mmCIF file of C-alpha atoms in Angstrom:
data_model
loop_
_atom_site.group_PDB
_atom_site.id
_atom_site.type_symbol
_atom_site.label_atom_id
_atom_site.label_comp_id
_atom_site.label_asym_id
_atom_site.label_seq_id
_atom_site.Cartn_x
_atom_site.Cartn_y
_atom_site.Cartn_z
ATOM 1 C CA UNK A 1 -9.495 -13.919 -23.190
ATOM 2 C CA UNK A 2 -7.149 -13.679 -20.473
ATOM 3 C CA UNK A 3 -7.078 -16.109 -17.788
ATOM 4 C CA UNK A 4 -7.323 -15.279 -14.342
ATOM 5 C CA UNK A 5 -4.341 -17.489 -12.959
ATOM 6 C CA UNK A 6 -0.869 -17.137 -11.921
ATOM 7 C CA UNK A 7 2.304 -18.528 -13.973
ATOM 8 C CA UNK A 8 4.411 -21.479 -12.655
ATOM 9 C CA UNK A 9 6.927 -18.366 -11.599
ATOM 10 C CA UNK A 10 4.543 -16.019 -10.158
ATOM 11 C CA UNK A 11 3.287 -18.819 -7.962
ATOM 12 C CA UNK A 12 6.684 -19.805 -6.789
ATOM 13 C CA UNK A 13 6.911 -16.493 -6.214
ATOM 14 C CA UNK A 14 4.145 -16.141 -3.785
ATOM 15 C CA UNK A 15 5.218 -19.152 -1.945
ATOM 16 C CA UNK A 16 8.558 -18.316 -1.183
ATOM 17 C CA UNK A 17 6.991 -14.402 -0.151
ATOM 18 C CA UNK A 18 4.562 -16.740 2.300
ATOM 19 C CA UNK A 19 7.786 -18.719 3.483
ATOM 20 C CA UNK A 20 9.578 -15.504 4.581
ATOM 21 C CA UNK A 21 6.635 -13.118 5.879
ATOM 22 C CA UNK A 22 5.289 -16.330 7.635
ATOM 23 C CA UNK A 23 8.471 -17.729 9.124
ATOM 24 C CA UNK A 24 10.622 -14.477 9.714
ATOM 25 C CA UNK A 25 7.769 -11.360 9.769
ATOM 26 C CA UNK A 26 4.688 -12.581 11.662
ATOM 27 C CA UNK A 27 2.707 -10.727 13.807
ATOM 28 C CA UNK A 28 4.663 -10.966 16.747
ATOM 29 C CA UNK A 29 6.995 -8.884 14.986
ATOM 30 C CA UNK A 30 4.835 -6.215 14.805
ATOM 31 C CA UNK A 31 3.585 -6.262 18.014
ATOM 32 C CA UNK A 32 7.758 -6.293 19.592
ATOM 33 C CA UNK A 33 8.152 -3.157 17.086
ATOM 34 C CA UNK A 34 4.656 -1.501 18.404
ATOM 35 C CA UNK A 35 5.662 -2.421 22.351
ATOM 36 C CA UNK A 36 9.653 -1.440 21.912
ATOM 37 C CA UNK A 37 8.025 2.035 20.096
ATOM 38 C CA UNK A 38 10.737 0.940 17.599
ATOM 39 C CA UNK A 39 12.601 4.259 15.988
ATOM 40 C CA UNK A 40 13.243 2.485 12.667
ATOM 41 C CA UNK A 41 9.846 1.227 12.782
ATOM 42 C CA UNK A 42 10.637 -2.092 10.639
ATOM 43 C CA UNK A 43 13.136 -5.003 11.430
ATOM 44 C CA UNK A 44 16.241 -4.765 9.436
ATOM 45 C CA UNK A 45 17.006 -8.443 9.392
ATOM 46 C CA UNK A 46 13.662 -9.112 8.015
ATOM 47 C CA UNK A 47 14.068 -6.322 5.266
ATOM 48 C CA UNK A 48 18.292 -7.615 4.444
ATOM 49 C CA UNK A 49 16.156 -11.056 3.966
ATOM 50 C CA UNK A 50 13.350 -9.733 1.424
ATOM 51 C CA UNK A 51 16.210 -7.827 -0.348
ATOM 52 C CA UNK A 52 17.906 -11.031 -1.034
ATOM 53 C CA UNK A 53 15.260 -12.857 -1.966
ATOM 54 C CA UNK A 54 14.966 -10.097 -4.424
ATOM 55 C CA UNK A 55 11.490 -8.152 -3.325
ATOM 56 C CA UNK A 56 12.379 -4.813 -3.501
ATOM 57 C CA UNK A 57 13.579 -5.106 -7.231
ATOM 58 C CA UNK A 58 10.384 -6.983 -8.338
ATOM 59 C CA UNK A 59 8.935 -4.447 -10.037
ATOM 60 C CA UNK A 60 12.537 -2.811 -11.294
ATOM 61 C CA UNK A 61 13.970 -4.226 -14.623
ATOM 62 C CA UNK A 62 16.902 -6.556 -15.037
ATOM 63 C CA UNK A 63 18.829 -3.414 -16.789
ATOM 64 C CA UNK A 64 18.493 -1.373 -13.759
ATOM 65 C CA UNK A 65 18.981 -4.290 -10.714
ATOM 66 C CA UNK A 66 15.648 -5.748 -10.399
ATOM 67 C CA UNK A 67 14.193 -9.016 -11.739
ATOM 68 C CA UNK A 68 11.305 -7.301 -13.655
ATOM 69 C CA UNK A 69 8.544 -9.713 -12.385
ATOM 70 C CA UNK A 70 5.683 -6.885 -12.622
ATOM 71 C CA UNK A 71 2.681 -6.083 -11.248
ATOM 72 C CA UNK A 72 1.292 -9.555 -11.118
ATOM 73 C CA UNK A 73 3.979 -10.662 -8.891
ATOM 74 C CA UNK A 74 4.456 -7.830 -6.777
ATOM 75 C CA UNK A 75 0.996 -7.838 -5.821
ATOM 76 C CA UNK A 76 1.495 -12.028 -4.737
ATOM 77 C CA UNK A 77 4.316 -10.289 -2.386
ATOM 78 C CA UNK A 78 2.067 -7.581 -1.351
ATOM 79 C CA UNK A 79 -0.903 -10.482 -0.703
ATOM 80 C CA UNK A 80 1.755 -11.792 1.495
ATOM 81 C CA UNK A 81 2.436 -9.402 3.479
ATOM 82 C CA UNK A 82 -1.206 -8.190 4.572
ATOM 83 C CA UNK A 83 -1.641 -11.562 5.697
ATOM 84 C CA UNK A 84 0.896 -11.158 8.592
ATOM 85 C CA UNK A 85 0.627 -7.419 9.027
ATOM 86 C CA UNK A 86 4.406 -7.038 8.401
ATOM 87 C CA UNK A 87 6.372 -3.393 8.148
ATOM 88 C CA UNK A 88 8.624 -2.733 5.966
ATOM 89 C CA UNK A 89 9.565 -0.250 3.554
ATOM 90 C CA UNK A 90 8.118 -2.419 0.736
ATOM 91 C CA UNK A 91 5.163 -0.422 -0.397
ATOM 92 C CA UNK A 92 6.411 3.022 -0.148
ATOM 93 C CA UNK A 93 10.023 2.315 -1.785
ATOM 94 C CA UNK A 94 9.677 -0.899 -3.516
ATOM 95 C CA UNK A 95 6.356 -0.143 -5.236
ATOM 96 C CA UNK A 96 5.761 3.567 -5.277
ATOM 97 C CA UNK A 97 9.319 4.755 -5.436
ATOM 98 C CA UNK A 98 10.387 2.815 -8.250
ATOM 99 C CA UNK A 99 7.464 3.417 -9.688
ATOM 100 C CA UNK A 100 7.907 6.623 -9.738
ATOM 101 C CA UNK A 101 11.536 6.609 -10.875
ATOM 102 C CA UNK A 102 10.602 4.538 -14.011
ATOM 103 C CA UNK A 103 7.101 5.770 -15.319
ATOM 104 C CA UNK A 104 9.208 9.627 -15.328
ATOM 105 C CA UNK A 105 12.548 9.220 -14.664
ATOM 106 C CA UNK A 106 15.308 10.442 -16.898
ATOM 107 C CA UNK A 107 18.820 7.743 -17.335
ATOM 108 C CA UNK A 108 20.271 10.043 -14.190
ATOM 109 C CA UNK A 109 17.593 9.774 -12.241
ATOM 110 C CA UNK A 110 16.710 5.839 -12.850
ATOM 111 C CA UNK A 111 20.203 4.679 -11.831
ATOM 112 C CA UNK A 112 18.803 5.359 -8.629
ATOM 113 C CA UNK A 113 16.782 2.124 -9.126
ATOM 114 C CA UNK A 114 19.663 -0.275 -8.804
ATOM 115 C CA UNK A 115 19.809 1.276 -4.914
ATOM 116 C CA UNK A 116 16.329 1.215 -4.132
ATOM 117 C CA UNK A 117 16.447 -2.936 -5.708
ATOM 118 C CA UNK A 118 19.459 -3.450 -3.540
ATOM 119 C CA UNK A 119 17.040 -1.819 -0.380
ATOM 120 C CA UNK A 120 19.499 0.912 0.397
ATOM 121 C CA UNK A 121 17.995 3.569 -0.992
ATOM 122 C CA UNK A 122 14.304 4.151 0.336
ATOM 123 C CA UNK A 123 12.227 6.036 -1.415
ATOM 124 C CA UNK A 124 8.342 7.562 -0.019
ATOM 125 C CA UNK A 125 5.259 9.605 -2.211
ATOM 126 C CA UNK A 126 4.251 12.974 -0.357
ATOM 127 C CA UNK A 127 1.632 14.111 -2.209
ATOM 128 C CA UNK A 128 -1.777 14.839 -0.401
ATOM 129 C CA UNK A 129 -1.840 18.064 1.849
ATOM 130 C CA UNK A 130 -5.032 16.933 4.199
ATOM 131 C CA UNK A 131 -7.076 14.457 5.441
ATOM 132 C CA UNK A 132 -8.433 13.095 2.368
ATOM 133 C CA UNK A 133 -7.027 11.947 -0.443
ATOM 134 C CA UNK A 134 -7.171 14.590 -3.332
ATOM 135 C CA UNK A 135 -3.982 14.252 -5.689
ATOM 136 C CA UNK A 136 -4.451 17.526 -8.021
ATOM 137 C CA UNK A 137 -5.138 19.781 -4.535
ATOM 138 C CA UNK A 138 -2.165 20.867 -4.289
ATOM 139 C CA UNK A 139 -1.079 23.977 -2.735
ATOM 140 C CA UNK A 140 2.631 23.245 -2.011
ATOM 141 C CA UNK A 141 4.693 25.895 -4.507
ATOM 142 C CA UNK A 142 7.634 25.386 -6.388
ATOM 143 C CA UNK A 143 8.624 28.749 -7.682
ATOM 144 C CA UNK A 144 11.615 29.601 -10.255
ATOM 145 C CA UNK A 145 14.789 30.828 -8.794
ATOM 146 C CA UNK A 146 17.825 30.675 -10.852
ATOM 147 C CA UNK A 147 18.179 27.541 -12.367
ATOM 148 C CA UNK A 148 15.990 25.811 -10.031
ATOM 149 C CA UNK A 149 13.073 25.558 -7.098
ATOM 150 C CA UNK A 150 12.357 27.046 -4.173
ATOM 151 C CA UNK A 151 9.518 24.901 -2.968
ATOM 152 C CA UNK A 152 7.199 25.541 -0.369
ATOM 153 C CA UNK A 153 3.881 23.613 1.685
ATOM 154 C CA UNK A 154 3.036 21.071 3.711
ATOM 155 C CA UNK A 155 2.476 17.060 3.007
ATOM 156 C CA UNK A 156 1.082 14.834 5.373
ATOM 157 C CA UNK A 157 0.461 10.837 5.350
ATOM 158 C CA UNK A 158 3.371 10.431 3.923
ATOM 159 C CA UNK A 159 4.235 6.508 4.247
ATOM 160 C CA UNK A 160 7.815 5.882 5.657
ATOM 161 C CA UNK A 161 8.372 9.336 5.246
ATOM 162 C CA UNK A 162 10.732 9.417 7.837
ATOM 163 C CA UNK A 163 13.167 6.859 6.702
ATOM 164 C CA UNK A 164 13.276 8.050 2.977
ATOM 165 C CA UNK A 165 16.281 9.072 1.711
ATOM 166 C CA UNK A 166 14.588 10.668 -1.465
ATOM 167 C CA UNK A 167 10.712 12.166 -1.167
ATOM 168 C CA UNK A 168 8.606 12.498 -4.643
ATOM 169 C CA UNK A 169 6.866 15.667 -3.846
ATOM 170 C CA UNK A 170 4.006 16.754 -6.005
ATOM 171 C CA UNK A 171 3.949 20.741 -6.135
ATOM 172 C CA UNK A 172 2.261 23.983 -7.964
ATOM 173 C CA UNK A 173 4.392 25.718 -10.841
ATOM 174 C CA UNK A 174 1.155 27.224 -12.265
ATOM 175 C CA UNK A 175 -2.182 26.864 -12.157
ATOM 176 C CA UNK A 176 -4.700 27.398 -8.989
ATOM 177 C CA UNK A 177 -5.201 24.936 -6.112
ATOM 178 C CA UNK A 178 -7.409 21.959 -7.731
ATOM 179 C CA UNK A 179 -6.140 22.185 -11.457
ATOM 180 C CA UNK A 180 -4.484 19.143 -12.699
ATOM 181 C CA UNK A 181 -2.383 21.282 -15.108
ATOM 182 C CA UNK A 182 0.489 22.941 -13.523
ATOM 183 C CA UNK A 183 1.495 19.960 -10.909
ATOM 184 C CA UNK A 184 5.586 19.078 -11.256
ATOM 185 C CA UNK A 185 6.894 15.813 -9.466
ATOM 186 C CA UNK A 186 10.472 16.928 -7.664
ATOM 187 C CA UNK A 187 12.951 14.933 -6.104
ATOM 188 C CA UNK A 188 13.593 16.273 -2.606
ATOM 189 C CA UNK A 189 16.154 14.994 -0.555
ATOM 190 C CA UNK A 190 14.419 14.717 3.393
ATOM 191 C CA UNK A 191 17.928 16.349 4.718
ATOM 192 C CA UNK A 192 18.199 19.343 2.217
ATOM 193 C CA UNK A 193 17.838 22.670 4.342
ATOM 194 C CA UNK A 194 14.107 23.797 5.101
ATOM 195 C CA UNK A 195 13.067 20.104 4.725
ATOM 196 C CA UNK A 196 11.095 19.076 8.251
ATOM 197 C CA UNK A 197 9.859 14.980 8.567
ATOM 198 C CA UNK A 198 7.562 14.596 11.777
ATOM 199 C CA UNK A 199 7.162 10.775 12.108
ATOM 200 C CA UNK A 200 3.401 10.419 13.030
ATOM 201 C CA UNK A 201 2.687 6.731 14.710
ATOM 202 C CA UNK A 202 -0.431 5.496 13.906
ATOM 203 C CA UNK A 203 -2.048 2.207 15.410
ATOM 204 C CA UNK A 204 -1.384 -0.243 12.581
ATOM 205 C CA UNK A 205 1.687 -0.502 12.878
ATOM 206 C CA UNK A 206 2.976 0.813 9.454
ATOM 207 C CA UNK A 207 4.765 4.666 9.698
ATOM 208 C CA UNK A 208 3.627 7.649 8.231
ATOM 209 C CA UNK A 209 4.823 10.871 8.439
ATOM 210 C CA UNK A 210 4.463 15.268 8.118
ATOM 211 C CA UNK A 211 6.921 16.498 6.274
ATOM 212 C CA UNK A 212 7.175 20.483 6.139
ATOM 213 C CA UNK A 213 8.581 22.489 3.366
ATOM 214 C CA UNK A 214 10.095 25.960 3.875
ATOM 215 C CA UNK A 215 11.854 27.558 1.251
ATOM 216 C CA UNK A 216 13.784 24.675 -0.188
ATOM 217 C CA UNK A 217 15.939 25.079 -2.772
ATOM 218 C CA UNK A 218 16.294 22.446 -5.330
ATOM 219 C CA UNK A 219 17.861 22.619 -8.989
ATOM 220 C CA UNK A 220 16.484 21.715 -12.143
ATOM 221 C CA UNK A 221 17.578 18.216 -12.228
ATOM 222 C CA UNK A 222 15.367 17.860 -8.989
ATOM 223 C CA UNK A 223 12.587 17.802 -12.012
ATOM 224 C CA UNK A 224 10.769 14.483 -12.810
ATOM 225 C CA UNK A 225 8.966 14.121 -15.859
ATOM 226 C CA UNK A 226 7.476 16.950 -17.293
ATOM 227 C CA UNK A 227 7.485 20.707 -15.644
ATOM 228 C CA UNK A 228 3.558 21.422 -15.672
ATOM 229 C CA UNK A 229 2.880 17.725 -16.845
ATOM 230 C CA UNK A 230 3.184 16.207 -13.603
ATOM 231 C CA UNK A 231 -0.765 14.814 -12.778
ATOM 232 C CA UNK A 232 -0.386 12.374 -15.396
ATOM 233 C CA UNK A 233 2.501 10.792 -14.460
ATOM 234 C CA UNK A 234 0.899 10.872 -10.777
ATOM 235 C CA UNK A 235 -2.059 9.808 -12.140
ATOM 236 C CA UNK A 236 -0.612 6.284 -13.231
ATOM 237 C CA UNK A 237 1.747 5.928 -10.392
ATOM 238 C CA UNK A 238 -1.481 6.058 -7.928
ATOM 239 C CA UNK A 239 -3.011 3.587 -10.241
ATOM 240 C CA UNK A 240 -0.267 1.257 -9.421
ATOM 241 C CA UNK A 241 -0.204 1.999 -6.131
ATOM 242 C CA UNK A 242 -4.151 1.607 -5.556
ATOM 243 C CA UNK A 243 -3.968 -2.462 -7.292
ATOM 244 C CA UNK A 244 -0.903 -2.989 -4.932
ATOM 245 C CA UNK A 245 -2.878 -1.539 -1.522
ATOM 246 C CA UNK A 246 -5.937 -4.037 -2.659
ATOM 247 C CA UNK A 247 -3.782 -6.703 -2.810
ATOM 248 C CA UNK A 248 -2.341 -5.929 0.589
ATOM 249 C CA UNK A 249 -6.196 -5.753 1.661
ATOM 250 C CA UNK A 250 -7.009 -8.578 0.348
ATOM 251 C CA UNK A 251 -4.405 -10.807 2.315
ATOM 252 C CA UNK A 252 -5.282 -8.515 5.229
ATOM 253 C CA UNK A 253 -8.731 -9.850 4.816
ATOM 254 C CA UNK A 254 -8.361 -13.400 3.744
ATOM 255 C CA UNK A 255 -6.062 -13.972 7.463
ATOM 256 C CA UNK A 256 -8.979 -12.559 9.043
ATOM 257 C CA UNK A 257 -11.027 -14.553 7.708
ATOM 258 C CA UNK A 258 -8.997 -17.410 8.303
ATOM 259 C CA UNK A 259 -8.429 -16.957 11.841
ATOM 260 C CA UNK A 260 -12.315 -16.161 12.352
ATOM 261 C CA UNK A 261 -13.204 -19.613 11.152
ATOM 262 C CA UNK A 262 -10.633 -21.102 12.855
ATOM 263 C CA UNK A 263 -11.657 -20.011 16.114
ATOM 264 C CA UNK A 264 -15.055 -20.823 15.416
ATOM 265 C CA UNK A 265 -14.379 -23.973 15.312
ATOM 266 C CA UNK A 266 -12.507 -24.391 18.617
ATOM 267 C CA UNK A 267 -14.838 -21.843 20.435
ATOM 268 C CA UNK A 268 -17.688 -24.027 22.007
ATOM 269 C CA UNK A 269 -21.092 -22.560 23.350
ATOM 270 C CA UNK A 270 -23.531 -24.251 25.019
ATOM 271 C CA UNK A 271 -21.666 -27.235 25.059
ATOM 272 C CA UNK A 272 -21.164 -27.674 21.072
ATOM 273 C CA UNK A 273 -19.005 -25.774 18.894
ATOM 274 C CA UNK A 274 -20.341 -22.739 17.405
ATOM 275 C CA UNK A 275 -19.003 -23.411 13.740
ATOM 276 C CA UNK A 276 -22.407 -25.694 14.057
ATOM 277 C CA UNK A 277 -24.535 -22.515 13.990
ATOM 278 C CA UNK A 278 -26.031 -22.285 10.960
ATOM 279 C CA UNK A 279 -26.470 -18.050 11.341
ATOM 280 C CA UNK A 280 -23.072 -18.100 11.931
ATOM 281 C CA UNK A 281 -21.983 -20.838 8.968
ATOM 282 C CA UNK A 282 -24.481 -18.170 6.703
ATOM 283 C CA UNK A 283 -21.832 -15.222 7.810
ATOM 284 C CA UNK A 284 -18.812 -16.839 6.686
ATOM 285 C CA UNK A 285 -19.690 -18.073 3.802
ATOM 286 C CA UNK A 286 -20.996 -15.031 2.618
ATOM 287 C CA UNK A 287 -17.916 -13.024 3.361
ATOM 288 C CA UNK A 288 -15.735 -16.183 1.491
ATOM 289 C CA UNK A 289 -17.976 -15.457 -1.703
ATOM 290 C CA UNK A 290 -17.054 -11.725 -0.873
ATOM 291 C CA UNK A 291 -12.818 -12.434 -0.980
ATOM 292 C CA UNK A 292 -13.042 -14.516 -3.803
ATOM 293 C CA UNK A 293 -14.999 -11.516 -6.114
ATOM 294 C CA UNK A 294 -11.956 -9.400 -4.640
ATOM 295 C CA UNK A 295 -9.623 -11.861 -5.660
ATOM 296 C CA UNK A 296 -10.364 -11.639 -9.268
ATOM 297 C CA UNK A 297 -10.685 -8.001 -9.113
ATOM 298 C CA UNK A 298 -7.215 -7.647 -7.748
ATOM 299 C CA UNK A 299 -5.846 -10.240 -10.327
ATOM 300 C CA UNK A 300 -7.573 -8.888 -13.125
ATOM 301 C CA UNK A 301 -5.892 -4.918 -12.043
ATOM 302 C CA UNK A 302 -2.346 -5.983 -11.719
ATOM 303 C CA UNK A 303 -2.200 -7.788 -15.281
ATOM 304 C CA UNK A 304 -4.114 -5.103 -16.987
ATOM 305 C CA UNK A 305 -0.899 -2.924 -15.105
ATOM 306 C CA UNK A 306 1.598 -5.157 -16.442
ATOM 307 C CA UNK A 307 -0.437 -5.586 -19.840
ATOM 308 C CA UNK A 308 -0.569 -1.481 -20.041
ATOM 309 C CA UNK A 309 -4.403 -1.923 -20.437
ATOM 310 C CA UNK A 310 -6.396 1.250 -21.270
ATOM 311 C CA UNK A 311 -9.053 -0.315 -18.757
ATOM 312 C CA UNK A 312 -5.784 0.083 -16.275
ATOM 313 C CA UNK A 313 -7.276 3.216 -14.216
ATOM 314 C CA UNK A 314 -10.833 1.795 -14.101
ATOM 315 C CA UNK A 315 -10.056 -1.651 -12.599
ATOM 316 C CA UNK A 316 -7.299 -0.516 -10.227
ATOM 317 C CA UNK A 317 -10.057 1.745 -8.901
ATOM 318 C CA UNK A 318 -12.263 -0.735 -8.689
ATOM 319 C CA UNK A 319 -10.462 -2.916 -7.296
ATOM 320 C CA UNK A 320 -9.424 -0.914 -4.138
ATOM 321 C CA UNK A 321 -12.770 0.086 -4.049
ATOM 322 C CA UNK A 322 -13.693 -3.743 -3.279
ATOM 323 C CA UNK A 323 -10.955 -4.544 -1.459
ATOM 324 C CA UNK A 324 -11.646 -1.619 0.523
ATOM 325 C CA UNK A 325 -15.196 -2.825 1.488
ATOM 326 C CA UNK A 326 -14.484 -6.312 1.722
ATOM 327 C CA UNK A 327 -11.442 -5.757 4.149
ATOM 328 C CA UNK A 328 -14.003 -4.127 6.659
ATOM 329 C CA UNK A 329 -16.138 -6.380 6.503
ATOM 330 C CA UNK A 330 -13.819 -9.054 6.840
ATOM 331 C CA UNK A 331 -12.418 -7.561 10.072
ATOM 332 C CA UNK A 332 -15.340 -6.634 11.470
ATOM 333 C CA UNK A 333 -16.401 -10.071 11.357
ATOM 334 C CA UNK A 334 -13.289 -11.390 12.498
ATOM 335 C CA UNK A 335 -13.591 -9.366 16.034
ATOM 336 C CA UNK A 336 -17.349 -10.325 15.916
ATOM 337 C CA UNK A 337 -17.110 -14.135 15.606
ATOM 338 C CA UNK A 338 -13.892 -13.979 18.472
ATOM 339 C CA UNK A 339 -16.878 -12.689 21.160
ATOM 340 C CA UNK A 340 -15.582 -10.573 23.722
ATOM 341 C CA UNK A 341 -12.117 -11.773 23.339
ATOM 342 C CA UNK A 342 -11.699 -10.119 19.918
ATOM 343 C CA UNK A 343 -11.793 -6.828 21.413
ATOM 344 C CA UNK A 344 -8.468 -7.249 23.357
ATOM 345 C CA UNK A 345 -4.687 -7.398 22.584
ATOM 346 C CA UNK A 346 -3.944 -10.849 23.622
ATOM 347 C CA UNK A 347 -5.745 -12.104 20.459
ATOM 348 C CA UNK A 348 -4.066 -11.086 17.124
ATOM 349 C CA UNK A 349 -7.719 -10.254 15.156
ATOM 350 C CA UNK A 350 -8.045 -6.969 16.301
ATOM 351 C CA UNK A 351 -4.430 -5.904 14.779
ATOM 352 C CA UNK A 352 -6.083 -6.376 11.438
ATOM 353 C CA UNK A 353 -8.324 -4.143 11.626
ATOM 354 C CA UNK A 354 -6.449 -1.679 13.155
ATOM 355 C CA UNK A 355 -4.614 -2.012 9.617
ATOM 356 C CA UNK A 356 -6.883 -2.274 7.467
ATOM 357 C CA UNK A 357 -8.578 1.267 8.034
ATOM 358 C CA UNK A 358 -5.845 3.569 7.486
ATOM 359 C CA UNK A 359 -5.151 1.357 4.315
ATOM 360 C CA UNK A 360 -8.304 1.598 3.236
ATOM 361 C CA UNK A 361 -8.220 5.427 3.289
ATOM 362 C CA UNK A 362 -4.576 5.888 1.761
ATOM 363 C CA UNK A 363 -4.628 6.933 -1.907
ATOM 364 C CA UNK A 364 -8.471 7.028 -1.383
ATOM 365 C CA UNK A 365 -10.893 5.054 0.217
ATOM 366 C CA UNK A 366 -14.038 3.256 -1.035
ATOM 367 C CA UNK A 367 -16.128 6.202 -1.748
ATOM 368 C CA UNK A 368 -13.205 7.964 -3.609
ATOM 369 C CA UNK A 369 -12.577 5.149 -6.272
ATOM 370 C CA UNK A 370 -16.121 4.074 -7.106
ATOM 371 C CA UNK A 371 -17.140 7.672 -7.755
ATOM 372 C CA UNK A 372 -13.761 7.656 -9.799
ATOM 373 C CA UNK A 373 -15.242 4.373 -11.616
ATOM 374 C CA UNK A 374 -18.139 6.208 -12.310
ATOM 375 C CA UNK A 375 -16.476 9.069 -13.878
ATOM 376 C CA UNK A 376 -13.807 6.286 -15.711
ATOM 377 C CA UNK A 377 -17.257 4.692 -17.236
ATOM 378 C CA UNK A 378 -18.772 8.063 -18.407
ATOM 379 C CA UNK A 379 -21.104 9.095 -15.030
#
C-alpha cells in the first residue's frame, strides 16, 4: 500500500516554495497589485524568482527544460501558494499549459515546453463558454478551410487569458453542442486576427479573462492531439488541473485556519481570551479534523496522477470536491471567529475567501465533482 507521505525531495521542495511565497509573495503583494489595479496583474520579480527556483518546469521533463518533479510536487508548490494568496501565472501556464502540451502534443509542438519552463512563454485553457463549468458544451466551431480552421465562439473564465501568448481552445468539428465526440484542442495564438481577450478583474485577486473568436484562421498544425478526439485528452488535463486547484484550496484553507486560531487567542472578551471558550475550541477543532481528511485526499490525487492510476479521475474529483467544501468552511469561519473586524480590509482573512469562491467554482465546483464521483463509481 502506498504511503501517504512526501519524499526527502518533495519536502525540500515545499519548503523552499514556503521560503519564496512567504518571504517575496505575501499578501501584501496582492493587495499593492489589487490597489495599483496592476495591468500585468502579477509581480514580475516574484515570477523571474519562481522561474529560477525552477517552478514553472516542475511538472515539464528534464528532456524538454523542466525538472520532472510531478504531480506530487507541484501540488506542495501549489499548497504554497494558496497559503499567501499569491498571483502568478503558475496555474494556468505552469500546470495547465504544459499539461496540455505534453498529454497531446506532437515533438513541434512540445518544444514549446522548454519556454513555458523558462516562464517566457505563458500559456492559459479557454474552454467553458458560460457560467458553469461544462467541458463537452461546446459551441465554439472550427470549420475546414483549406488546409486549416476557421474557428469561431466565445470562451469566458479564461485564467490569465490576457497575458497568454498561446490559448488551448476546445472547439466543435462535428457533433452537436453537448457531445463529447467531435471536440478538437487548437493552438490559438491571442494576437492572430479575429482573436479578442477582455481581461475581466475579479475580487480575488487572480485574472481571468473573455476571449472572442471571429473567424480565425488557423492551419493544421494549430491541431493538438486528435481531430474529433479532443474530450479525452481534455478530460485528463482537467483531472490534473482539479488535484492542483484542491491543493491550492487546501493551503487557502489551512492559512485561514491558522490565522483564525491565532487571533483567537489574542482576541480577549470579557476580560479572558476567547480561545478559552469551549463552543468556540469545539469549532476549530472540528474544522482541523476537516483539513486533515482534505489533506489525504489531495495527497492521495496527485500520486495516483503521477502513478497514472485508473482511480486518477475519481479521486481528483473527489478531492476538489472536499477541498471545495472544506475551503468554505474554513473561510467562513475564519471571518466568523475575527468578529466584526473580519468583515473589513484592514485584516487579511477576508482576502481568502474572496479567493477561495471563484476557485472553488473553476473547472467545477463541489456539486459538479461529487455527482461526477457518483457517475466514476457506477451511480
Amino acid at each position: 500500500m502506498q504511503k501517504l507521505v512526501l519524499t526527502e525531495e518533495q519536502q525540500m521542495l515545499k519548503d523552499a516554495a514556503h521560503g519564496l511565497f512567504t518571504e517575496q509573495g505575501p499578501v501584501s503583494q496582492l493587495r499593492k497589485l489589487r490597489d495599483e489595479k496592476d495591468p500585468q496583474g502579477y509581480a514580475t520579480e516574484f515570477w523571474n524568482q519562481a522561474v529560477e527556483l525552477g517552478l514553472a518546469g516542475v511538472l515539464i521533463p528534464e528532456s524538454h527544460g523542466g525538472s520532472g518533479f510531478g504531480h506530487v510536487g507541484m501540488g506542495q508548490v501549489m499548497e504554497q501558494g494558496g497559503r499567501t494568496l499569491t498571483a502568478s501565472p503558475l496555474f494556468a501556464s505552469g500546470v495547465l499549459g504544459a499539461s496540455a502540451l505534453m498529454l497531446a502534443g506532437n515533438d513541434s509542438q512540445k518544444e514549446t515546453l522548454k519556454e513555458v519552463a523558462a516562464g517566457t512563454h505563458l500559456m492559459a485553457l479557454a474552454i467553458d463558454e458560460s457560467g458553469r463549468h461544462q467541458p463537452s458544451r461546446v459551441a465554439t466551431k472550427a470549420e475546414a478551410s483549406g488546409s486549416g480552421f476557421v474557428l469561431t465562439g466565445n470562451k469566458t473564465f479564461v485564467v490569465d487569458g490576457h497575458i497568454a501568448n498561446t490559448l488551448v481552445v476546445s472547439a466543435r468539428t462535428s457533433g452537436a453542442e453537448g457531445d463529447e465526440q467531435g471536440i478538437t484542442l487548437f493552438l490559438v495564438d491571442p494576437k492572430a486576427e479575429g482573436v479578442s481577450v477582455e481581461r475581466t478583474i475579479f475580487p480575488d485577486g487572480r485574472n481571468y479573462a473573455k476571449v472572442a473568436l471571429q473567424n480565425v484562421t488557423i492551419g493544421s498544425d494549430a491541431v493538438l492531439g486528435e481531430q474529433d478526439k479532443g474530450f479525452a485528452t481534455l478530460q485528463k488535463l482537467l483531472d490534473i488541473g482539479s488535484a492542483h486547484l484542491a491543493a491550492e484550496l487546501l493551503g487557502l484553507a489551512s492559512e485561514a485556519c491558522d490565522r483564525a486560531v491565532a487571533y483567537m487567542k489574542e482576541r480577549k472578551q470579557f476580560g479572558v481570551y476567547i480561545s478559552s471558550f469551549q463552543a468556540l475550541q469545539h469549532r476549530a477543532a472540528h474544522l482541523w479534523g476537516e483539513l486533515e481528511l482534505v489533506k489525504s485526499l489531495v495527497l492521495k490525487a496527485l500520486m495516483a496522477l503521477d502513478a497514472d492510476d485508473e482511480r486518477a479521475s475519481l479521486l481528483a474529483s473527489a478531492a476538489k470536491a472536499k477541498a471545495s467544501q472544506v475551503a468554505e468552511l474554513a473561510t467562513n469561519e475564519g471571518v466568523q471567529l475575527h468578529g466584526g473586524m473580519g468583515m473589513t480590509d484592514e485584516f487579511d482573512i477576508g482576502l481568502y475567501m474572496k479567493r477561495a469562491r471563484p476557485v472553488q467554482l473553476l473547472l467545477g465546483d463541489a456539486r459538479y465533482h461529487a455527482d461526477r464521483v457518483a457517475r466514476l463509481n457506477g451511480f
